[in-house]
Coordinates of C-alpha atoms in Angstrom, one line a residue:
Chain A
X44 CA 60.2 -6.5 43.8
X45 CA 60.4 -10.2 44.6
X46 CA 59.0 -12.2 41.7
X47 CA 59.5 -15.6 43.4
X48 CA 58.5 -16.1 47.0
X49 CA 60.0 -19.1 48.8
X50 CA 59.1 -20.6 52.1
X51 CA 59.9 -21.7 54.7
X52 CA 63.2 -19.8 55.4
X53 CA 64.5 -22.7 57.3
X54 CA 63.5 -26.3 57.9
X55 CA 64.5 -29.1 60.2
X56 CA 63.5 -32.6 59.3
X57 CA 64.4 -35.9 60.9
X58 CA 66.4 -38.5 58.9
X59 CA 64.0 -40.5 56.7
X60 CA 61.3 -37.8 56.8
X61 CA 59.9 -35.7 53.9
X62 CA 61.2 -32.2 53.3
X63 CA 58.8 -29.9 51.6
X64 CA 59.8 -26.4 50.2
X65 CA 57.3 -24.1 48.5
X66 CA 57.5 -21.4 46.0
X67 CA 55.1 -19.0 44.4
X68 CA 55.4 -16.7 41.4
X69 CA 53.6 -13.8 39.9
X70 CA 54.9 -13.4 36.4
X71 CA 52.8 -15.6 34.0
X72 CA 55.5 -15.4 31.4
X73 CA 57.7 -17.7 33.5
X74 CA 57.8 -21.2 31.9
X75 CA 60.9 -22.9 33.3
X76 CA 61.2 -23.7 37.0
X77 CA 64.4 -25.3 38.4
X78 CA 65.5 -26.1 41.9
X79 CA 69.1 -25.6 42.9
X80 CA 71.0 -27.1 45.9
X81 CA 73.9 -25.1 47.4
X82 CA 76.4 -26.2 50.1
X83 CA 78.3 -23.5 52.0
X84 CA 81.1 -22.0 49.9
X85 CA 80.0 -23.7 46.7
X86 CA 78.0 -22.6 43.7
X87 CA 74.4 -23.6 43.2
X88 CA 74.0 -27.1 41.6
X89 CA 71.0 -27.9 39.4
X90 CA 68.9 -30.5 41.1
X91 CA 65.7 -30.9 39.1
X92 CA 63.5 -28.7 36.9
X93 CA 60.0 -28.6 35.4
X94 CA 58.1 -26.9 32.6
X95 CA 54.4 -26.0 32.9
X96 CA 53.1 -28.7 30.6
X97 CA 53.4 -31.3 33.4
X98 CA 52.2 -31.2 37.0
X99 CA 54.9 -33.4 38.5
X100 CA 58.4 -34.6 37.8
X101 CA 60.3 -37.1 39.8
X102 CA 64.1 -37.8 39.9
X103 CA 65.1 -40.3 42.5
X104 CA 64.2 -38.9 45.9
X105 CA 63.4 -35.5 44.6
X106 CA 60.0 -34.5 43.2
X107 CA 58.7 -31.2 41.9
X108 CA 54.9 -30.6 42.1
X109 CA 53.6 -27.8 39.8
X110 CA 50.2 -26.0 40.1
X111 CA 49.9 -23.7 37.1
X112 CA 46.5 -22.1 38.1
X113 CA 47.8 -21.3 41.6
X114 CA 51.2 -20.2 40.3
X115 CA 52.9 -22.4 42.9
X116 CA 55.4 -25.1 42.8
X117 CA 57.2 -27.2 45.4
X118 CA 60.1 -29.5 46.1
X119 CA 59.6 -32.7 48.0
X120 CA 62.7 -34.6 49.2
X121 CA 61.7 -38.1 50.2
X122 CA 63.7 -40.2 52.8
X123 CA 65.7 -37.1 53.7
X124 CA 69.3 -37.8 54.6
X125 CA 71.8 -35.7 56.6
X126 CA 73.8 -35.2 53.3
X127 CA 70.8 -33.3 52.0
X128 CA 71.5 -30.6 54.5
X129 CA 72.0 -27.5 52.3
X130 CA 70.3 -24.4 51.1
X131 CA 67.7 -24.9 48.4
X132 CA 66.7 -22.2 45.9
X133 CA 63.7 -22.3 43.6
X134 CA 64.0 -20.2 40.4
X135 CA 62.0 -19.2 37.4
X136 CA 62.7 -18.1 33.9
X137 CA 60.5 -16.4 31.3
X138 CA 59.7 -18.0 27.9
X139 CA 60.6 -14.8 26.0
X140 CA 63.6 -12.6 25.8
X141 CA 66.9 -13.6 27.3
X142 CA 67.1 -16.4 29.8
X143 CA 67.6 -14.7 33.1
X144 CA 66.9 -16.9 36.2
X145 CA 65.0 -15.2 39.0
X146 CA 65.7 -16.9 42.3
X147 CA 63.8 -17.2 45.5
X148 CA 65.4 -16.3 48.8
X149 CA 66.4 -19.8 49.7
X150 CA 65.5 -22.4 52.4
X151 CA 68.1 -23.7 54.8
X152 CA 67.4 -27.4 55.3
X153 CA 68.9 -29.4 58.2
X154 CA 68.3 -33.1 58.3
X155 CA 68.9 -34.4 61.8
X156 CA 70.5 -37.9 62.2
Chain B
X341 CA 83.5 -32.4 31.3
X342 CA 85.3 -30.2 33.8
X343 CA 82.4 -28.0 34.6
X344 CA 82.4 -24.1 34.9
X345 CA 85.5 -22.8 36.6
X346 CA 86.1 -19.4 38.2
X347 CA 89.3 -17.8 39.3
X348 CA 90.2 -16.6 41.9
X349 CA 88.0 -18.4 44.5
X350 CA 88.6 -15.7 47.1
X351 CA 89.6 -12.1 46.7
X352 CA 90.2 -9.6 49.5
X353 CA 90.8 -6.0 48.4
X354 CA 90.8 -2.6 49.9
X355 CA 88.1 -0.1 49.1
X356 CA 88.8 1.9 46.0
X357 CA 91.0 -0.8 44.3
X358 CA 90.0 -2.5 41.0
X359 CA 89.4 -6.3 40.8
X360 CA 89.0 -8.7 37.9
X361 CA 87.4 -12.2 38.0
X362 CA 87.6 -14.8 35.3
X363 CA 85.0 -17.4 34.3
X364 CA 85.7 -20.4 32.0
X365 CA 82.3 -22.0 30.9
X366 CA 81.7 -25.5 29.9
X367 CA 83.3 -25.9 26.5
X368 CA 80.1 -26.6 24.4
X369 CA 78.1 -23.8 26.0
X370 CA 77.8 -20.5 24.1
X371 CA 75.7 -18.7 26.7
X372 CA 77.4 -17.3 29.8
X373 CA 75.9 -15.5 32.7
X374 CA 77.1 -13.5 35.7
X375 CA 75.1 -13.4 39.0
X376 CA 75.9 -11.9 42.4
X377 CA 74.9 -13.5 45.6
X378 CA 74.9 -11.8 49.0
X379 CA 74.8 -13.6 52.3
X380 CA 71.4 -15.3 52.9
X381 CA 70.0 -14.3 49.5
X382 CA 69.5 -16.0 46.2
X383 CA 71.7 -15.1 43.3
X384 CA 70.8 -12.0 41.3
X385 CA 71.3 -11.7 37.6
X386 CA 74.0 -9.2 36.5
X387 CA 74.7 -9.8 32.7
X388 CA 74.4 -12.3 29.9
X389 CA 76.5 -13.2 26.9
X390 CA 75.7 -15.2 23.8
X391 CA 79.0 -16.0 22.2
X392 CA 80.9 -12.7 22.4
X393 CA 77.9 -10.4 22.4
X394 CA 76.7 -9.0 25.7
X395 CA 72.9 -9.1 25.3
X396 CA 71.6 -7.9 28.6
X397 CA 72.7 -6.0 31.7
X398 CA 70.9 -5.6 35.0
X399 CA 70.4 -2.3 36.6
X400 CA 72.5 -3.8 39.4
X401 CA 75.5 -3.4 37.1
X402 CA 76.6 0.1 37.7
X403 CA 79.1 1.9 35.5
X404 CA 81.9 0.6 37.8
X405 CA 81.3 -2.9 36.5
X406 CA 82.3 -4.1 33.1
X407 CA 82.1 -7.6 31.7
X408 CA 83.7 -9.0 28.6
X409 CA 83.8 -12.2 26.6
X410 CA 86.3 -11.3 23.8
X411 CA 86.4 -14.6 21.9
X412 CA 83.2 -16.1 23.0
X413 CA 85.0 -18.5 25.4
X414 CA 86.1 -17.2 28.8
X415 CA 84.7 -14.1 30.4
X416 CA 86.0 -11.5 32.8
X417 CA 84.1 -9.3 35.2
X418 CA 85.9 -6.1 36.4
X419 CA 84.9 -3.9 39.3
X420 CA 86.5 -0.5 39.4
X421 CA 86.8 1.6 42.6
X422 CA 85.5 -1.2 44.8
X423 CA 83.1 -0.3 47.6
X424 CA 82.2 -2.3 50.7
X425 CA 78.7 -2.9 49.3
X426 CA 80.4 -4.9 46.5
X427 CA 81.3 -7.6 48.9
X428 CA 79.5 -10.7 47.7
X429 CA 79.9 -14.0 45.9
X430 CA 80.2 -13.6 42.2
X431 CA 78.9 -16.5 40.3
X432 CA 79.3 -17.5 36.7
X433 CA 76.9 -19.9 34.8
X434 CA 76.8 -21.3 31.4
X435 CA 74.2 -23.1 29.2
X436 CA 73.8 -24.7 25.8
X437 CA 72.7 -22.9 22.6
X438 CA 69.1 -22.7 21.8
X439 CA 67.8 -26.2 20.9
X440 CA 70.0 -28.1 23.3
X441 CA 68.5 -27.8 26.8
X442 CA 69.2 -24.1 26.7
X443 CA 67.3 -23.5 29.9
X444 CA 69.7 -25.5 32.1
X445 CA 72.3 -23.2 33.6
X446 CA 75.3 -24.7 35.3
X447 CA 77.1 -22.6 37.9
X448 CA 80.7 -22.4 38.8
X449 CA 82.0 -22.4 42.4
X450 CA 82.0 -18.6 42.6
X451 CA 84.5 -15.9 43.6
X452 CA 84.0 -14.6 47.1
X453 CA 84.9 -10.9 47.2
X454 CA 85.6 -9.1 50.4
X455 CA 86.1 -5.3 50.3
X456 CA 87.7 -3.9 53.4

C-alpha cells in the first residue's frame, strides 16, 4: 500500500528552466513533508521540508507548495542547473507515534546543459 | 559535524552467510533509524531506536534481521543466512531528541549489500 504517490517518474528540463515534482498522500495524520535529493551511490540529503500550517516555503531556488485540502505537495526548482540532476524523493511523517518517514517512489531529474 | 557514517560502504557476500553493518549517528542525535532502499525505489523503514531502546520494527524486518544500539550511540544491523532478496542499500539516519527539530532525519551514505 503506497501512502505517498510521486510523479513524474522522470523529468528532463533545460538549464534555467523550472522543474516541478508532485506528490499526493492519503493519510491525514501526516504533518511533516520533507524532500530529499539523492545522487547515485549516496544517501538521501534533506533539501527542504514543510509543515501543514503554511502553504509555501522557499529556500534559495527550491520551493515547496502545499495544498492541505487536496492532500498534495510539490517541489519547484527554479533556474534548474545541471548539478541539480539527481533523484528526488518526497516523504511524509505522521504527527503521532514514532517518526517513520514514508517515501515516494522518486523522480529522476535530468537538467540538460 | 561529521555527519552520519556507515561501515562498510559495500559488502558482497554469498547466500547463507551472515553480515553486520555499523552506523555512527551525529553525536547530538539520540534517535536512530534504519531504512532499506532497493533499486529505483524510495527508502523503506526497517527499525527505530531512541537512545538504546528499539521502539519500532517494520514487518519488513524478518527474524533473520536484528538491530542493536547497546550504549545509545552507534548501532549495528545484522542479517543472518542472507538471501538474494536481501540485496539492497541499507541506510541509517539520525535525528535530534524531541523539542530540537526532531523531524529532520539526516542520512548516512549507506551500505550497498550484494548477495550472490
